Amino acid sequence: MRRVIVAVILAVATYLSTPPILATEVRPRGLTFEERVRAQKAIERVYYSHQIGTTKSFEESVPRDVIESRVRTYLDQSRALADHLGRPVTAGMLREELDRIIRDTRFPDRLREIFEALDDDTFLIEETFVRATLAGRLARESSAGWRLGPDEEIEPPAISATGGEGWSAMSTAGAPVASVFHSAVWTGNYLII
């Protein structure tokens, strides 16, 4: 009897500590922007529910424009990866990233909550939660190495001060390569990019 109880406890503990096994068959379909926003809102609700010391409601803390901005960001990053690096985010890449997330997560219970919030829909999980993670990671990894090809040119609107008489164009010779996906922090005195 004792062995049976121990076996049941171990089985339940294993079940609760492992992310769900998602269906391997993914039915491709398109997602509208609104569907992506709804999915992102569900993801953000899970994150918000784990914050300590929150006093505002979810709607006050995470307004719709913030959620829309996050969706636009990962869609823009996906597009930039395809356009600038010739490396579009594919279904295979999304599946590999999902496998990596499941394998390496430090919060399996939270991951399970996210999957449940997205109705355990593999396609929806990959196209929203996983795409945001993968596109962000690839954009960060790639941005440091992005350079113009030998036949590409950028003509930035280069300007210089002309003694108080206005602005005029200046030479771009020796100018640094344009940065992509950079971050900036205002310290109060300095802008660190």
PDB file of C-alpha atoms in Angstrom:
ATOM      1  CA  MET A   1       0.000   0.000   0.000  1.00  0.00           C
ATOM      2  CA  ARG A   2       2.815   2.369   0.888  1.00  0.00           C
ATOM      3  CA  ARG A   3       4.484   1.730  -2.512  1.00  0.00           C
ATOM      4  CA  VAL A   4       1.262   2.597  -4.307  1.00  0.00           C
ATOM      5  CA  ILE A   5       0.927   5.895  -2.437  1.00  0.00           C
ATOM      6  CA  VAL A   6       4.558   6.808  -3.125  1.00  0.00           C
ATOM      7  CA  ALA A   7       4.124   5.902  -6.812  1.00  0.00           C
ATOM      8  CA  VAL A   8       0.996   8.073  -7.075  1.00  0.00           C
ATOM      9  CA  ILE A   9       2.704  11.010  -5.352  1.00  0.00           C
ATOM     10  CA  LEU A  10       5.711  10.727  -7.676  1.00  0.00           C
ATOM     11  CA  ALA A  11       3.465  10.537 -10.729  1.00  0.00           C
ATOM     12  CA  VAL A  12       1.493  13.618  -9.694  1.00  0.00           C
ATOM     13  CA  ALA A  13       4.666  15.550  -8.839  1.00  0.00           C
ATOM     14  CA  THR A  14       6.196  14.648 -12.212  1.00  0.00           C
ATOM     15  CA  TYR A  15       3.030  15.697 -14.026  1.00  0.00           C
ATOM     16  CA  LEU A  16       2.868  19.039 -12.239  1.00  0.00           C
ATOM     17  CA  SER A  17       6.545  19.874 -12.752  1.00  0.00           C
ATOM     18  CA  THR A  18       6.662  19.155 -16.489  1.00  0.00           C
ATOM     19  CA  PRO A  19       5.350  21.462 -19.183  1.00  0.00           C
ATOM     20  CA  PRO A  20       2.520  19.970 -21.202  1.00  0.00           C
ATOM     21  CA  ILE A  21       3.334  17.854 -24.219  1.00  0.00           C
ATOM     22  CA  LEU A  22       1.886  19.765 -27.094  1.00  0.00           C
ATOM     23  CA  ALA A  23       0.337  18.202 -30.142  1.00  0.00           C
ATOM     24  CA  THR A  24       3.019  17.579 -32.757  1.00  0.00           C
ATOM     25  CA  GLU A  25       0.696  18.285 -35.666  1.00  0.00           C
ATOM     26  CA  VAL A  26       0.482  21.995 -36.308  1.00  0.00           C
ATOM     27  CA  ARG A  27      -2.263  23.147 -38.650  1.00  0.00           C
ATOM     28  CA  PRO A  28      -0.960  26.251 -40.409  1.00  0.00           C
ATOM     29  CA  ARG A  29      -3.327  29.192 -40.409  1.00  0.00           C
ATOM     30  CA  GLY A  30      -3.018  32.908 -40.420  1.00  0.00           C
ATOM     31  CA  LEU A  31      -3.331  35.095 -37.371  1.00  0.00           C
ATOM     32  CA  THR A  32      -4.800  38.553 -37.481  1.00  0.00           C
ATOM     33  CA  PHE A  33      -3.205  41.377 -35.553  1.00  0.00           C
ATOM     34  CA  GLU A  34      -6.178  41.318 -33.165  1.00  0.00           C
ATOM     35  CA  GLU A  35      -5.679  37.580 -32.476  1.00  0.00           C
ATOM     36  CA  ARG A  36      -2.020  38.258 -31.735  1.00  0.00           C
ATOM     37  CA  VAL A  37      -2.987  41.081 -29.364  1.00  0.00           C
ATOM     38  CA  ARG A  38      -5.455  38.816 -27.516  1.00  0.00           C
ATOM     39  CA  ALA A  39      -2.777  36.128 -27.184  1.00  0.00           C
ATOM     40  CA  GLN A  40      -0.210  38.653 -25.950  1.00  0.00           C
ATOM     41  CA  LYS A  41      -2.722  39.939 -23.416  1.00  0.00           C
ATOM     42  CA  ALA A  42      -3.178  36.374 -22.098  1.00  0.00           C
ATOM     43  CA  ILE A  43       0.616  35.981 -21.821  1.00  0.00           C
ATOM     44  CA  GLU A  44       0.984  39.331 -20.060  1.00  0.00           C
ATOM     45  CA  ARG A  45      -1.773  38.374 -17.596  1.00  0.00           C
ATOM     46  CA  VAL A  46       0.239  35.294 -16.589  1.00  0.00           C
ATOM     47  CA  TYR A  47       3.366  37.387 -16.085  1.00  0.00           C
ATOM     48  CA  TYR A  48       1.404  40.022 -14.173  1.00  0.00           C
ATOM     49  CA  SER A  49      -0.151  37.430 -11.866  1.00  0.00           C
ATOM     50  CA  HIS A  50       3.360  36.502 -10.680  1.00  0.00           C
ATOM     51  CA  GLN A  51       4.472  40.038  -9.860  1.00  0.00           C
ATOM     52  CA  ILE A  52       4.916  40.775  -6.193  1.00  0.00           C
ATOM     53  CA  GLY A  53       3.445  43.887  -4.632  1.00  0.00           C
ATOM     54  CA  THR A  54       1.260  45.026  -7.497  1.00  0.00           C
ATOM     55  CA  THR A  55      -1.418  47.454  -6.416  1.00  0.00           C
ATOM     56  CA  LYS A  56      -2.943  48.419  -9.761  1.00  0.00           C
ATOM     57  CA  SER A  57      -5.267  46.273 -11.824  1.00  0.00           C
ATOM     58  CA  PHE A  58      -3.876  44.478 -14.851  1.00  0.00           C
ATOM     59  CA  GLU A  59      -5.691  46.850 -17.215  1.00  0.00           C
ATOM     60  CA  GLU A  60      -4.151  49.895 -15.500  1.00  0.00           C
ATOM     61  CA  SER A  61      -0.662  48.422 -15.405  1.00  0.00           C
ATOM     62  CA  VAL A  62      -0.621  46.951 -18.899  1.00  0.00           C
ATOM     63  CA  PRO A  63      -2.780  49.093 -21.197  1.00  0.00           C
ATOM     64  CA  ARG A  64      -3.754  47.893 -24.650  1.00  0.00           C
ATOM     65  CA  ASP A  65      -1.271  50.200 -26.418  1.00  0.00           C
ATOM     66  CA  VAL A  66       1.606  48.530 -24.523  1.00  0.00           C
ATOM     67  CA  ILE A  67       0.391  45.090 -25.584  1.00  0.00           C
ATOM     68  CA  GLU A  68      -0.010  46.240 -29.195  1.00  0.00           C
ATOM     69  CA  SER A  69       3.485  47.712 -29.077  1.00  0.00           C
ATOM     70  CA  ARG A  70       4.935  44.374 -27.953  1.00  0.00           C
ATOM     71  CA  VAL A  71       3.176  42.576 -30.797  1.00  0.00           C
ATOM     72  CA  ARG A  72       4.409  45.147 -33.326  1.00  0.00           C
ATOM     73  CA  THR A  73       7.930  44.812 -31.936  1.00  0.00           C
ATOM     74  CA  TYR A  74       8.190  41.062 -32.485  1.00  0.00           C
ATOM     75  CA  LEU A  75       6.540  41.330 -35.900  1.00  0.00           C
ATOM     76  CA  ASP A  76       8.970  44.122 -36.862  1.00  0.00           C
ATOM     77  CA  GLN A  77      11.909  42.093 -35.577  1.00  0.00           C
ATOM     78  CA  SER A  78      10.758  39.066 -37.596  1.00  0.00           C
ATOM     79  CA  ARG A  79      10.438  41.233 -40.699  1.00  0.00           C
ATOM     80  CA  ALA A  80      13.854  42.824 -40.116  1.00  0.00           C
ATOM     81  CA  LEU A  81      15.494  39.427 -39.759  1.00  0.00           C
ATOM     82  CA  ALA A  82      14.061  38.402 -43.124  1.00  0.00           C
ATOM     83  CA  ASP A  83      14.751  41.712 -44.890  1.00  0.00           C
ATOM     84  CA  HIS A  84      18.206  42.573 -43.523  1.00  0.00           C
ATOM     85  CA  LEU A  85      19.719  39.168 -42.889  1.00  0.00           C
ATOM     86  CA  GLY A  86      17.785  37.088 -45.383  1.00  0.00           C
ATOM     87  CA  ARG A  87      16.903  34.872 -42.438  1.00  0.00           C
ATOM     88  CA  PRO A  88      13.123  34.637 -42.110  1.00  0.00           C
ATOM     89  CA  VAL A  89      11.708  32.996 -39.014  1.00  0.00           C
ATOM     90  CA  THR A  90      10.405  29.622 -40.217  1.00  0.00           C
ATOM     91  CA  ALA A  91       8.010  27.107 -38.682  1.00  0.00           C
ATOM     92  CA  GLY A  92      10.983  24.797 -38.078  1.00  0.00           C
ATOM     93  CA  MET A  93      12.837  27.513 -36.191  1.00  0.00           C
ATOM     94  CA  LEU A  94       9.749  28.186 -34.078  1.00  0.00           C
ATOM     95  CA  ARG A  95       9.424  24.477 -33.251  1.00  0.00           C
ATOM     96  CA  GLU A  96      13.109  24.222 -32.267  1.00  0.00           C
ATOM     97  CA  GLU A  97      12.793  27.331 -30.098  1.00  0.00           C
ATOM     98  CA  LEU A  98       9.686  25.904 -28.416  1.00  0.00           C
ATOM     99  CA  ASP A  99      11.590  22.697 -27.677  1.00  0.00           C
ATOM    100  CA  ARG A 100      14.477  24.762 -26.265  1.00  0.00           C
ATOM    101  CA  ILE A 101      12.113  26.801 -24.070  1.00  0.00           C
ATOM    102  CA  ILE A 102      10.448  23.655 -22.719  1.00  0.00           C
ATOM    103  CA  ARG A 103      13.802  21.969 -22.104  1.00  0.00           C
ATOM    104  CA  ASP A 104      15.564  24.938 -20.487  1.00  0.00           C
ATOM    105  CA  THR A 105      12.796  26.702 -18.561  1.00  0.00           C
ATOM    106  CA  ARG A 106      13.458  27.606 -14.952  1.00  0.00           C
ATOM    107  CA  PHE A 107       9.730  28.067 -14.329  1.00  0.00           C
ATOM    108  CA  PRO A 108       7.853  25.026 -15.659  1.00  0.00           C
ATOM    109  CA  ASP A 109       4.683  25.935 -13.741  1.00  0.00           C
ATOM    110  CA  ARG A 110       4.619  29.413 -15.261  1.00  0.00           C
ATOM    111  CA  LEU A 111       5.270  27.971 -18.712  1.00  0.00           C
ATOM    112  CA  ARG A 112       2.341  25.599 -18.183  1.00  0.00           C
ATOM    113  CA  GLU A 113       0.168  28.594 -17.254  1.00  0.00           C
ATOM    114  CA  ILE A 114       1.162  30.403 -20.437  1.00  0.00           C
ATOM    115  CA  PHE A 115       0.363  27.339 -22.542  1.00  0.00           C
ATOM    116  CA  GLU A 116      -2.996  26.998 -20.810  1.00  0.00           C
ATOM    117  CA  ALA A 117      -3.726  30.704 -21.312  1.00  0.00           C
ATOM    118  CA  LEU A 118      -3.186  30.072 -25.031  1.00  0.00           C
ATOM    119  CA  ASP A 119      -5.501  27.024 -24.901  1.00  0.00           C
ATOM    120  CA  ASP A 120      -2.587  24.619 -25.452  1.00  0.00           C
ATOM    121  CA  ASP A 121      -2.806  25.572 -29.138  1.00  0.00           C
ATOM    122  CA  THR A 122       0.638  24.753 -30.522  1.00  0.00           C
ATOM    123  CA  PHE A 123       0.293  27.053 -33.516  1.00  0.00           C
ATOM    124  CA  LEU A 124      -0.840  29.987 -31.372  1.00  0.00           C
ATOM    125  CA  ILE A 125       1.954  29.341 -28.855  1.00  0.00           C
ATOM    126  CA  GLU A 126       4.586  29.216 -31.585  1.00  0.00           C
ATOM    127  CA  GLU A 127       3.281  32.236 -33.499  1.00  0.00           C
ATOM    128  CA  THR A 128       2.988  34.491 -30.459  1.00  0.00           C
ATOM    129  CA  PHE A 129       4.950  33.473 -27.361  1.00  0.00           C
ATOM    130  CA  VAL A 130       7.742  31.624 -29.198  1.00  0.00           C
ATOM    131  CA  ARG A 131       8.021  34.083 -32.121  1.00  0.00           C
ATOM    132  CA  ALA A 132       8.420  36.983 -29.695  1.00  0.00           C
ATOM    133  CA  THR A 133      11.160  35.122 -27.811  1.00  0.00           C
ATOM    134  CA  LEU A 134      12.987  33.899 -30.917  1.00  0.00           C
ATOM    135  CA  ALA A 135      12.780  37.134 -32.919  1.00  0.00           C
ATOM    136  CA  GLY A 136      13.977  39.156 -29.928  1.00  0.00           C
ATOM    137  CA  ARG A 137      16.898  36.827 -29.264  1.00  0.00           C
ATOM    138  CA  LEU A 138      17.973  36.631 -32.922  1.00  0.00           C
ATOM    139  CA  ALA A 139      17.656  40.395 -33.323  1.00  0.00           C
ATOM    140  CA  ARG A 140      19.841  41.003 -30.255  1.00  0.00           C
ATOM    141  CA  GLU A 141      22.416  38.439 -31.376  1.00  0.00           C
ATOM    142  CA  SER A 142      22.464  39.722 -34.945  1.00  0.00           C
ATOM    143  CA  SER A 143      22.388  43.457 -34.400  1.00  0.00           C
ATOM    144  CA  ALA A 144      25.994  43.605 -33.267  1.00  0.00           C
ATOM    145  CA  GLY A 145      27.115  41.855 -36.446  1.00  0.00           C
ATOM    146  CA  TRP A 146      24.896  43.618 -38.985  1.00  0.00           C
ATOM    147  CA  ARG A 147      26.931  45.404 -41.614  1.00  0.00           C
ATOM    148  CA  LEU A 148      26.160  46.750 -45.044  1.00  0.00           C
ATOM    149  CA  GLY A 149      27.033  44.574 -48.001  1.00  0.00           C
ATOM    150  CA  PRO A 150      29.663  45.773 -50.504  1.00  0.00           C
ATOM    151  CA  ASP A 151      27.055  47.187 -52.897  1.00  0.00           C
ATOM    152  CA  GLU A 152      24.718  48.686 -50.257  1.00  0.00           C
ATOM    153  CA  GLU A 153      24.791  52.309 -49.188  1.00  0.00           C
ATOM    154  CA  ILE A 154      23.016  54.373 -46.567  1.00  0.00           C
ATOM    155  CA  GLU A 155      22.485  58.045 -47.181  1.00  0.00           C
ATOM    156  CA  PRO A 156      21.553  59.401 -43.751  1.00  0.00           C
ATOM    157  CA  PRO A 157      20.469  63.023 -43.551  1.00  0.00           C
ATOM    158  CA  ALA A 158      23.863  64.210 -42.320  1.00  0.00           C
ATOM    159  CA  ILE A 159      23.790  67.781 -41.011  1.00  0.00           C
ATOM    160  CA  SER A 160      26.135  70.155 -39.230  1.00  0.00           C
ATOM    161  CA  ALA A 161      25.866  73.513 -37.546  1.00  0.00           C
ATOM    162  CA  THR A 162      26.827  76.469 -39.746  1.00  0.00           C
ATOM    163  CA  GLY A 163      27.578  79.224 -37.276  1.00  0.00           C
ATOM    164  CA  GLY A 164      23.988  79.957 -36.342  1.00  0.00           C
ATOM    165  CA  GLU A 165      22.910  80.443 -39.953  1.00  0.00           C
ATOM    166  CA  GLY A 166      21.068  77.097 -40.199  1.00  0.00           C
ATOM    167  CA  TRP A 167      22.105  73.570 -41.108  1.00  0.00           C
ATOM    168  CA  SER A 168      23.940  72.168 -44.103  1.00  0.00           C
ATOM    169  CA  ALA A 169      24.934  68.711 -45.280  1.00  0.00           C
ATOM    170  CA  MET A 170      28.237  67.251 -44.116  1.00  0.00           C
ATOM    171  CA  SER A 171      30.359  64.375 -45.370  1.00  0.00           C
ATOM    172  CA  THR A 172      29.489  60.817 -44.361  1.00  0.00           C
ATOM    173  CA  ALA A 173      32.991  59.544 -45.128  1.00  0.00           C
ATOM    174  CA  GLY A 174      34.263  57.550 -42.175  1.00  0.00           C
ATOM    175  CA  ALA A 175      30.882  57.602 -40.441  1.00  0.00           C
ATOM    176  CA  PRO A 176      30.054  54.552 -38.305  1.00  0.00           C
ATOM    177  CA  VAL A 177      27.682  51.854 -39.532  1.00  0.00           C
ATOM    178  CA  ALA A 178      24.055  52.464 -38.609  1.00  0.00           C
ATOM    179  CA  SER A 179      22.914  50.578 -35.522  1.00  0.00           C
ATOM    180  CA  VAL A 180      19.817  48.393 -35.469  1.00  0.00           C
ATOM    181  CA  PHE A 181      17.709  47.402 -32.443  1.00  0.00           C
ATOM    182  CA  HIS A 182      19.843  49.477 -30.078  1.00  0.00           C
ATOM    183  CA  SER A 183      18.744  50.355 -26.578  1.00  0.00           C
ATOM    184  CA  ALA A 184      19.102  53.584 -24.674  1.00  0.00           C
ATOM    185  CA  VAL A 185      19.016  54.462 -20.980  1.00  0.00           C
ATOM    186  CA  TRP A 186      18.678  57.981 -19.579  1.00  0.00           C
ATOM    187  CA  THR A 187      20.643  58.273 -16.317  1.00  0.00           C
ATOM    188  CA  GLY A 188      19.452  61.789 -15.537  1.00  0.00           C
ATOM    189  CA  ASN A 189      22.622  63.365 -16.934  1.00  0.00           C
ATOM    190  CA  TYR A 190      23.629  61.114 -19.802  1.00  0.00           C
ATOM    191  CA  LEU A 191      21.982  59.116 -22.560  1.00  0.00           C
ATOM    192  CA  ILE A 192      23.727  55.759 -22.766  1.00  0.00           C
ATOM    193  CA  ILE A 193      23.175  53.951 -26.073  1.00  0.00           C
TER     194      ILE A 193
END
